Amino acid sequence: MPRTPDTHADDLDTIPPAQPVFHVEQALLGALLLEPQRLSDVTGIVSEAFSTAVHAALFAAIRSLPAPDPLQHTKNTKWLDEVLAAAHKQVRGLSASYLHTLIQVCPWPRHAPAYARMIEAEHSRRRLCAAAQRLTQTARDTSLPQRVATTLAEADALATVADDIAARFPPHSGSLPHTPAPSPATPHDEEAADEERLLLATATAHPSNVEQMRWLTPDDFTHPLHAELWQCLITLTRRGTPVDPVTVLWEAQHRGLLSAGAEPRELLDLLARPVGSPESWGERILQRSVLQIAHHIGRRIEAFTQDPATTPYQLVVGSRRALADLCAVRTRWQHATSPAPQNRPARTRATAAPRAGPPRTTAPPPPTARISR
């Protein structure tokens, strides 16, 4: 007779094992159920800090009820029944046997503050991970009307979470995370390449604008050849050298771009089709760079949080280092999008009225005659 597979056993095999914080939460709840007076020693965590709804409901119920008399608590289960009833209002399926299990698995109730600190640390990891994911998603959301402003606001929110964690877990000097950073995504965006080509052609036709666009750097370009050509334009304008497609081609040759595979005729054609203004194309390129950097920073911090070996101290230091990379490009974006200052007329210094001198007592001397040769 063929054996009927035990689907229930197969399902149990697919359930991932509980994380260490789950056992820590059990130990803390067991300590509080066994000795409720230790709740006063537990600070810094709220019910949202727990990883499961059952544990969160139990902790909220324990906090909502006054602690029983320690002597009476050892004689009956009245207070435990009240905790169970209060927790039942938030979650279903909770039984009295689970409360007894929590009490049994707690090694030492007096270690409750240490357990609470561990739970707080893991909650900080989840908070930082969620903030990093929001930054990553926002940076890629093309439906937003103000993409850069919204993305930078999410970066500020992420920094606020990191600051809050730092206040609870002050970082040690030099405690950087050891998690390898994810490789930056380099999407091949044909629209971005077209905008870069149009910028190069337009800037070649209007080289005087290049000097005013210091907020745009070669690192903002998605195509390496375009980044090198932009550096050629910067070099020529700062030298005061005449700028046109031919002079840019000559500078490109000295930089080895032709030996790298770029054809002279191809570069001349690229630089000979200006459209619009360099500033408008430059802002588009810089916007894409801001969003790309923000997206990479979000992925980088998320990788830190998903490494269980990363401590809260390392999360703070690593997050702050990553967010610092966004400061420079944020400043350049503000320079690019801020209105140009209006030229104010030069202030003329008013001629002061001559001061009155002392009264004369003698006649003034006669004017000196000019000696002619």
CSV table of C-alpha atoms in Angstrom, one decimal:
chain,number,residue,atom,x,y,z
A,1,MET,CA,0.0,0.0,0.0
A,2,PRO,CA,1.5,3.3,-1.0
A,3,ARG,CA,2.5,5.6,1.8
A,4,THR,CA,0.5,8.8,2.1
A,5,PRO,CA,2.8,11.8,2.4
A,6,ASP,CA,2.5,13.7,5.6
A,7,THR,CA,1.9,17.2,4.3
A,8,HIS,CA,1.8,18.6,7.8
A,9,ALA,CA,5.3,17.4,8.5
A,10,ASP,CA,6.5,18.8,5.1
A,11,ASP,CA,5.1,22.2,6.1
A,12,LEU,CA,6.9,22.2,9.4
A,13,ASP,CA,10.2,21.5,7.6
A,14,THR,CA,9.7,24.7,5.5
A,15,ILE,CA,9.2,26.9,8.6
A,16,PRO,CA,12.4,28.8,9.2
A,17,PRO,CA,13.9,28.6,12.7
A,18,ALA,CA,13.2,31.3,15.2
A,19,GLN,CA,15.7,34.1,15.3
A,20,PRO,CA,17.7,34.7,18.5
A,21,VAL,CA,15.6,37.8,19.4
A,22,PHE,CA,12.5,35.5,19.6
A,23,HIS,CA,14.1,33.6,22.4
A,24,VAL,CA,15.2,36.8,24.1
A,25,GLU,CA,11.6,38.1,24.0
A,26,GLN,CA,10.4,34.9,25.5
A,27,ALA,CA,13.0,35.2,28.3
A,28,LEU,CA,12.0,38.8,29.1
A,29,LEU,CA,8.2,38.1,29.1
A,30,GLY,CA,8.8,35.0,31.3
A,31,ALA,CA,10.8,37.2,33.7
A,32,LEU,CA,8.0,39.7,33.9
A,33,LEU,CA,5.3,37.1,34.3
A,34,LEU,CA,7.2,35.4,37.0
A,35,GLU,CA,8.3,38.6,38.9
A,36,PRO,CA,6.1,41.5,37.6
A,37,GLN,CA,7.8,44.0,39.9
A,38,ARG,CA,10.9,43.9,37.6
A,39,LEU,CA,8.9,45.9,35.0
A,40,SER,CA,10.3,49.0,36.7
A,41,ASP,CA,13.8,47.9,35.7
A,42,VAL,CA,12.8,47.6,32.0
A,43,THR,CA,13.2,50.9,30.1
A,44,GLY,CA,13.7,51.9,26.6
A,45,ILE,CA,11.3,49.5,24.8
A,46,VAL,CA,7.6,49.6,23.8
A,47,SER,CA,5.3,46.9,22.6
A,48,GLU,CA,6.2,47.7,19.0
A,49,ALA,CA,9.8,46.6,19.7
A,50,PHE,CA,8.7,42.9,19.8
A,51,SER,CA,9.0,40.8,16.7
A,52,THR,CA,5.6,39.0,17.0
A,53,ALA,CA,2.1,40.2,17.6
A,54,VAL,CA,1.7,37.8,20.4
A,55,HIS,CA,4.7,39.0,22.3
A,56,ALA,CA,3.8,42.6,21.7
A,57,ALA,CA,0.3,42.0,23.0
A,58,LEU,CA,1.6,40.3,26.1
A,59,PHE,CA,4.0,43.1,26.9
A,60,ALA,CA,1.3,45.7,26.4
A,61,ALA,CA,-1.0,43.8,28.8
A,62,ILE,CA,1.7,43.5,31.4
A,63,ARG,CA,2.4,47.2,31.3
A,64,SER,CA,-1.3,48.1,31.4
A,65,LEU,CA,-2.0,46.1,34.7
A,66,PRO,CA,-0.8,47.1,38.1
A,67,ALA,CA,1.8,44.7,39.5
A,68,PRO,CA,0.4,42.2,42.0
A,69,ASP,CA,1.6,41.7,45.5
A,70,PRO,CA,4.7,39.5,45.2
A,71,LEU,CA,3.6,37.1,48.0
A,72,GLN,CA,0.1,36.7,46.7
A,73,HIS,CA,1.4,36.2,43.1
A,74,THR,CA,3.3,33.1,44.3
A,75,LYS,CA,0.0,31.6,45.6
A,76,ASN,CA,-2.4,32.0,42.7
A,77,THR,CA,-2.7,32.8,39.0
A,78,LYS,CA,-5.1,35.6,39.3
A,79,TRP,CA,-2.8,38.2,37.8
A,80,LEU,CA,-1.7,35.8,35.0
A,81,ASP,CA,-5.3,35.3,34.1
A,82,GLU,CA,-5.8,39.1,33.9
A,83,VAL,CA,-2.8,39.4,31.6
A,84,LEU,CA,-4.1,36.6,29.4
A,85,ALA,CA,-7.5,38.3,29.2
A,86,ALA,CA,-6.0,41.7,28.3
A,87,ALA,CA,-3.8,40.2,25.7
A,88,HIS,CA,-6.7,38.3,24.2
A,89,LYS,CA,-8.3,41.6,23.2
A,90,GLN,CA,-5.4,42.2,20.7
A,91,VAL,CA,-4.5,38.7,19.5
A,92,ARG,CA,-6.3,35.4,19.2
A,93,GLY,CA,-5.0,31.9,19.9
A,94,LEU,CA,-3.1,32.8,23.0
A,95,SER,CA,-3.4,30.2,25.7
A,96,ALA,CA,-2.5,29.9,29.4
A,97,SER,CA,-0.1,27.1,28.6
A,98,TYR,CA,2.1,29.6,26.5
A,99,LEU,CA,2.4,31.9,29.5
A,100,HIS,CA,3.7,29.0,31.6
A,101,THR,CA,6.1,28.1,28.8
A,102,LEU,CA,7.4,31.6,28.9
A,103,ILE,CA,8.0,31.3,32.6
A,104,GLN,CA,9.8,28.0,32.2
A,105,VAL,CA,12.2,29.2,29.5
A,106,CYS,CA,13.4,32.3,31.4
A,107,PRO,CA,16.9,31.5,32.7
A,108,TRP,CA,17.1,34.3,35.3
A,109,PRO,CA,14.4,36.9,35.9
A,110,ARG,CA,17.0,39.3,37.3
A,111,HIS,CA,18.5,39.5,33.8
A,112,ALA,CA,15.4,41.3,32.5
A,113,PRO,CA,17.1,44.6,31.9
A,114,ALA,CA,19.7,42.9,29.7
A,115,TYR,CA,17.0,41.1,27.8
A,116,ALA,CA,15.2,44.4,27.2
A,117,ARG,CA,18.4,46.0,25.9
A,118,MET,CA,18.8,43.2,23.4
A,119,ILE,CA,15.2,43.6,22.2
A,120,GLU,CA,15.7,47.3,21.9
A,121,ALA,CA,18.8,46.7,19.7
A,122,GLU,CA,17.0,44.4,17.4
A,123,HIS,CA,14.1,46.8,17.1
A,124,SER,CA,16.6,49.6,16.2
A,125,ARG,CA,17.9,47.3,13.4
A,126,ARG,CA,14.4,46.8,12.0
A,127,ARG,CA,13.6,50.5,12.2
A,128,LEU,CA,16.8,51.4,10.3
A,129,CYS,CA,16.1,48.7,7.7
A,130,ALA,CA,12.6,50.0,7.1
A,131,ALA,CA,13.9,53.6,6.7
A,132,ALA,CA,16.6,52.5,4.3
A,133,GLN,CA,14.0,50.5,2.2
A,134,ARG,CA,11.8,53.6,2.0
A,135,LEU,CA,14.7,55.7,0.7
A,136,THR,CA,15.5,53.1,-1.9
A,137,GLN,CA,11.9,52.8,-3.1
A,138,THR,CA,11.4,56.6,-3.2
A,139,ALA,CA,14.6,57.1,-5.2
A,140,ARG,CA,13.2,54.8,-7.9
A,141,ASP,CA,9.6,56.0,-7.8
A,142,THR,CA,9.0,57.8,-11.1
A,143,SER,CA,5.5,58.8,-10.2
A,144,LEU,CA,6.5,61.4,-7.7
A,145,PRO,CA,6.1,65.0,-8.8
A,146,GLN,CA,9.1,66.2,-6.8
A,147,ARG,CA,11.4,63.2,-6.9
A,148,VAL,CA,14.6,64.8,-5.5
A,149,ALA,CA,12.9,66.8,-2.8
A,150,THR,CA,10.9,63.7,-1.6
A,151,THR,CA,14.0,61.5,-1.8
A,152,LEU,CA,16.1,63.9,0.2
A,153,ALA,CA,13.3,64.1,2.8
A,154,GLU,CA,13.4,60.3,3.2
A,155,ALA,CA,17.2,60.6,3.6
A,156,ASP,CA,16.7,63.1,6.4
A,157,ALA,CA,14.2,60.7,8.0
A,158,LEU,CA,16.7,57.9,7.8
A,159,ALA,CA,19.3,60.2,9.4
A,160,THR,CA,16.9,60.9,12.2
A,161,VAL,CA,16.5,57.2,12.9
A,162,ALA,CA,20.3,56.8,13.0
A,163,ASP,CA,20.5,59.7,15.4
A,164,ASP,CA,17.9,58.2,17.7
A,165,ILE,CA,19.8,54.9,17.7
A,166,ALA,CA,23.0,56.8,18.5
A,167,ALA,CA,21.3,58.4,21.5
A,168,ARG,CA,20.4,55.0,22.8
A,169,PHE,CA,23.6,53.2,21.7
A,170,PRO,CA,26.4,55.7,21.5
A,171,PRO,CA,28.9,54.5,18.8
A,172,HIS,CA,32.4,53.6,19.6
A,173,SER,CA,35.2,55.2,17.7
A,174,GLY,CA,36.3,53.2,14.7
A,175,SER,CA,33.5,50.6,14.9
A,176,LEU,CA,32.7,50.3,11.2
A,177,PRO,CA,30.5,47.5,10.0
A,178,HIS,CA,32.3,44.6,8.2
A,179,THR,CA,29.4,43.9,5.8
A,180,PRO,CA,30.6,44.2,2.1
A,181,ALA,CA,28.8,47.1,0.4
A,182,PRO,CA,26.6,46.1,-2.5
A,183,SER,CA,27.9,47.0,-5.9
A,184,PRO,CA,26.4,50.2,-7.3
A,185,ALA,CA,23.7,49.6,-9.9
A,186,THR,CA,24.7,50.9,-13.3
A,187,PRO,CA,21.5,50.8,-15.4
A,188,HIS,CA,21.9,51.4,-19.1
A,189,ASP,CA,19.5,54.2,-19.7
A,190,GLU,CA,19.4,55.4,-23.3
A,191,GLU,CA,17.4,58.5,-22.2
A,192,ALA,CA,20.2,59.5,-19.8
A,193,ALA,CA,22.8,58.9,-22.6
A,194,ASP,CA,20.8,61.2,-25.0
A,195,GLU,CA,20.6,63.9,-22.4
A,196,GLU,CA,24.4,63.7,-21.8
A,197,ARG,CA,25.1,64.0,-25.5
A,198,LEU,CA,22.8,67.0,-25.8
A,199,LEU,CA,24.6,68.6,-22.9
A,200,LEU,CA,28.0,68.1,-24.4
A,201,ALA,CA,26.9,69.6,-27.8
A,202,THR,CA,25.1,72.5,-26.2
A,203,ALA,CA,28.0,73.3,-23.8
A,204,THR,CA,30.4,73.2,-26.7
A,205,ALA,CA,28.3,75.8,-28.5
A,206,HIS,CA,28.0,77.9,-25.3
A,207,PRO,CA,31.3,77.4,-23.5
A,208,SER,CA,30.8,80.4,-21.3
A,209,ASN,CA,28.1,78.5,-19.4
A,210,VAL,CA,30.5,75.7,-18.4
A,211,GLU,CA,32.4,77.8,-15.9
A,212,GLN,CA,29.1,78.6,-14.1
A,213,MET,CA,28.2,74.9,-13.9
A,214,ARG,CA,30.7,73.8,-11.3
A,215,TRP,CA,27.9,71.9,-9.6
A,216,LEU,CA,28.1,69.3,-12.3
A,217,THR,CA,31.0,66.8,-12.1
A,218,PRO,CA,32.1,64.0,-14.4
A,219,ASP,CA,31.0,61.5,-11.8
A,220,ASP,CA,27.4,62.5,-12.5
A,221,PHE,CA,27.5,61.0,-16.0
A,222,THR,CA,26.3,57.5,-16.7
A,223,HIS,CA,28.6,56.9,-19.7
A,224,PRO,CA,32.4,57.0,-19.2
A,225,LEU,CA,33.1,58.6,-22.6
A,226,HIS,CA,30.6,61.4,-21.8
A,227,ALA,CA,32.2,62.0,-18.4
A,228,GLU,CA,35.6,62.3,-20.1
A,229,LEU,CA,34.3,64.7,-22.7
A,230,TRP,CA,32.8,66.9,-20.0
A,231,GLN,CA,36.2,67.0,-18.3
A,232,CYS,CA,37.7,68.1,-21.6
A,233,LEU,CA,35.3,71.0,-21.8
A,234,ILE,CA,36.1,72.0,-18.2
A,235,THR,CA,39.8,71.9,-18.9
A,236,LEU,CA,39.5,74.0,-22.1
A,237,THR,CA,37.3,76.7,-20.5
A,238,ARG,CA,39.6,77.0,-17.4
A,239,ARG,CA,42.6,77.4,-19.7
A,240,GLY,CA,40.8,80.1,-21.7
A,241,THR,CA,41.4,78.0,-24.8
A,242,PRO,CA,38.9,78.5,-27.7
A,243,VAL,CA,36.1,75.9,-27.5
A,244,ASP,CA,34.5,74.2,-30.5
A,245,PRO,CA,34.1,70.6,-31.7
A,246,VAL,CA,37.6,70.5,-33.1
A,247,THR,CA,39.4,71.8,-30.0
A,248,VAL,CA,37.4,69.4,-27.9
A,249,LEU,CA,38.4,66.6,-30.2
A,250,TRP,CA,42.1,67.6,-29.9
A,251,GLU,CA,41.8,67.6,-26.1
A,252,ALA,CA,40.1,64.2,-26.2
A,253,GLN,CA,43.0,62.8,-28.2
A,254,HIS,CA,45.5,64.0,-25.5
A,255,ARG,CA,43.4,62.2,-22.9
A,256,GLY,CA,43.6,58.9,-24.8
A,257,LEU,CA,39.9,58.8,-25.7
A,258,LEU,CA,40.6,58.1,-29.4
A,259,SER,CA,42.8,55.2,-28.5
A,260,ALA,CA,40.0,53.8,-26.3
A,261,GLY,CA,37.9,53.3,-29.4
A,262,ALA,CA,36.1,56.6,-30.0
A,263,GLU,CA,36.1,57.6,-33.6
A,264,PRO,CA,37.0,61.3,-34.5
A,265,ARG,CA,34.1,61.7,-36.9
A,266,GLU,CA,31.7,60.2,-34.3
A,267,LEU,CA,32.9,62.7,-31.7
A,268,LEU,CA,32.6,65.7,-34.1
A,269,ASP,CA,29.0,64.7,-34.9
A,270,LEU,CA,28.1,64.3,-31.3
A,271,LEU,CA,29.4,67.8,-30.4
A,272,ALA,CA,27.8,69.6,-33.4
A,273,ARG,CA,24.1,69.2,-32.5
A,274,PRO,CA,23.3,71.7,-29.7
A,275,VAL,CA,19.7,72.0,-28.4
A,276,GLY,CA,18.4,74.2,-25.6
A,277,SER,CA,20.7,75.4,-22.8
A,278,PRO,CA,23.5,73.6,-21.0
A,279,GLU,CA,22.0,74.4,-17.6
A,280,SER,CA,18.7,72.6,-18.3
A,281,TRP,CA,20.5,69.4,-19.5
A,282,GLY,CA,22.9,69.7,-16.6
A,283,GLU,CA,20.1,69.8,-14.1
A,284,ARG,CA,18.6,66.7,-15.5
A,285,ILE,CA,21.9,64.8,-15.3
A,286,LEU,CA,22.5,66.0,-11.8
A,287,GLN,CA,19.0,65.0,-10.7
A,288,ARG,CA,19.6,61.5,-12.0
A,289,SER,CA,22.9,61.4,-10.1
A,290,VAL,CA,21.2,62.5,-6.9
A,291,LEU,CA,18.6,59.8,-7.1
A,292,GLN,CA,21.1,57.1,-8.1
A,293,ILE,CA,23.4,57.9,-5.1
A,294,ALA,CA,20.4,58.0,-2.7
A,295,HIS,CA,19.3,54.6,-4.1
A,296,HIS,CA,22.8,53.1,-3.5
A,297,ILE,CA,23.0,54.5,0.0
A,298,GLY,CA,19.6,53.0,0.9
A,299,ARG,CA,20.8,49.6,-0.4
A,300,ARG,CA,24.1,50.0,1.5
A,301,ILE,CA,22.4,50.7,4.9
A,302,GLU,CA,19.9,47.9,4.3
A,303,ALA,CA,22.8,45.5,3.8
A,304,PHE,CA,24.2,46.6,7.2
A,305,THR,CA,20.9,45.9,8.9
A,306,GLN,CA,20.5,42.5,7.3
A,307,ASP,CA,23.9,41.3,8.6
A,308,PRO,CA,23.2,39.8,12.1
A,309,ALA,CA,26.8,40.3,13.1
A,310,THR,CA,26.4,44.1,12.8
A,311,THR,CA,26.1,45.7,16.3
A,312,PRO,CA,23.9,48.8,16.9
A,313,TYR,CA,27.1,50.9,17.3
A,314,GLN,CA,28.3,49.7,13.9
A,315,LEU,CA,24.9,50.5,12.4
A,316,VAL,CA,25.1,54.1,13.5
A,317,VAL,CA,28.7,54.6,12.3
A,318,GLY,CA,28.0,52.9,9.0
A,319,SER,CA,24.8,54.7,8.3
A,320,ARG,CA,26.3,58.1,9.1
A,321,ARG,CA,29.3,57.4,6.8
A,322,ALA,CA,26.9,56.4,4.0
A,323,LEU,CA,24.7,59.4,4.4
A,324,ALA,CA,27.7,61.7,4.4
A,325,ASP,CA,28.2,60.7,0.7
A,326,LEU,CA,24.8,62.3,0.0
A,327,CYS,CA,25.8,65.7,1.5
A,328,ALA,CA,28.1,66.8,-1.3
A,329,VAL,CA,25.7,66.0,-4.1
A,330,ARG,CA,22.8,67.5,-2.2
A,331,THR,CA,24.8,70.8,-1.9
A,332,ARG,CA,25.6,70.7,-5.6
A,333,TRP,CA,21.9,70.2,-6.4
A,334,GLN,CA,21.0,73.2,-4.2
A,335,HIS,CA,23.5,75.3,-6.1
A,336,ALA,CA,22.1,74.2,-9.5
A,337,THR,CA,18.5,74.8,-8.6
A,338,SER,CA,18.7,77.9,-6.5
A,339,PRO,CA,17.8,81.1,-8.4
A,340,ALA,CA,20.7,83.2,-9.5
A,341,PRO,CA,21.4,86.2,-7.2
A,342,GLN,CA,20.3,89.5,-8.7
A,343,ASN,CA,23.0,92.0,-9.5
A,344,ARG,CA,22.6,94.9,-7.1
A,345,PRO,CA,23.9,98.3,-8.0
A,346,ALA,CA,27.2,99.2,-6.4
A,347,ARG,CA,26.8,101.3,-3.4
A,348,THR,CA,28.3,104.7,-3.8
A,349,ARG,CA,29.9,106.3,-0.8
A,350,ALA,CA,28.3,109.6,0.0
A,351,THR,CA,30.6,112.6,0.2
A,352,ALA,CA,30.6,113.9,3.7
A,353,ALA,CA,30.0,117.6,4.3
A,354,PRO,CA,33.2,119.4,5.3
A,355,ARG,CA,33.5,119.7,9.0
A,356,ALA,CA,33.5,123.3,10.4
A,357,GLY,CA,37.0,124.4,11.5
A,358,PRO,CA,37.9,126.9,14.2
A,359,PRO,CA,37.1,130.5,13.5
A,360,ARG,CA,39.8,132.4,11.6
A,361,THR,CA,41.5,135.3,13.4
A,362,THR,CA,43.7,136.4,10.5
A,363,ALA,CA,43.2,136.9,6.8
A,364,PRO,CA,43.9,133.8,4.6
A,365,PRO,CA,47.2,133.9,2.8
A,366,PRO,CA,47.2,134.9,-0.9
A,367,PRO,CA,47.2,132.1,-3.4
A,368,THR,CA,50.6,130.9,-4.5
A,369,ALA,CA,51.4,131.9,-8.0
A,370,ARG,CA,52.1,129.0,-10.5
A,371,ILE,CA,55.7,129.1,-11.7
A,372,SER,CA,56.0,128.7,-15.4
A,373,ARG,CA,59.1,127.5,-17.0
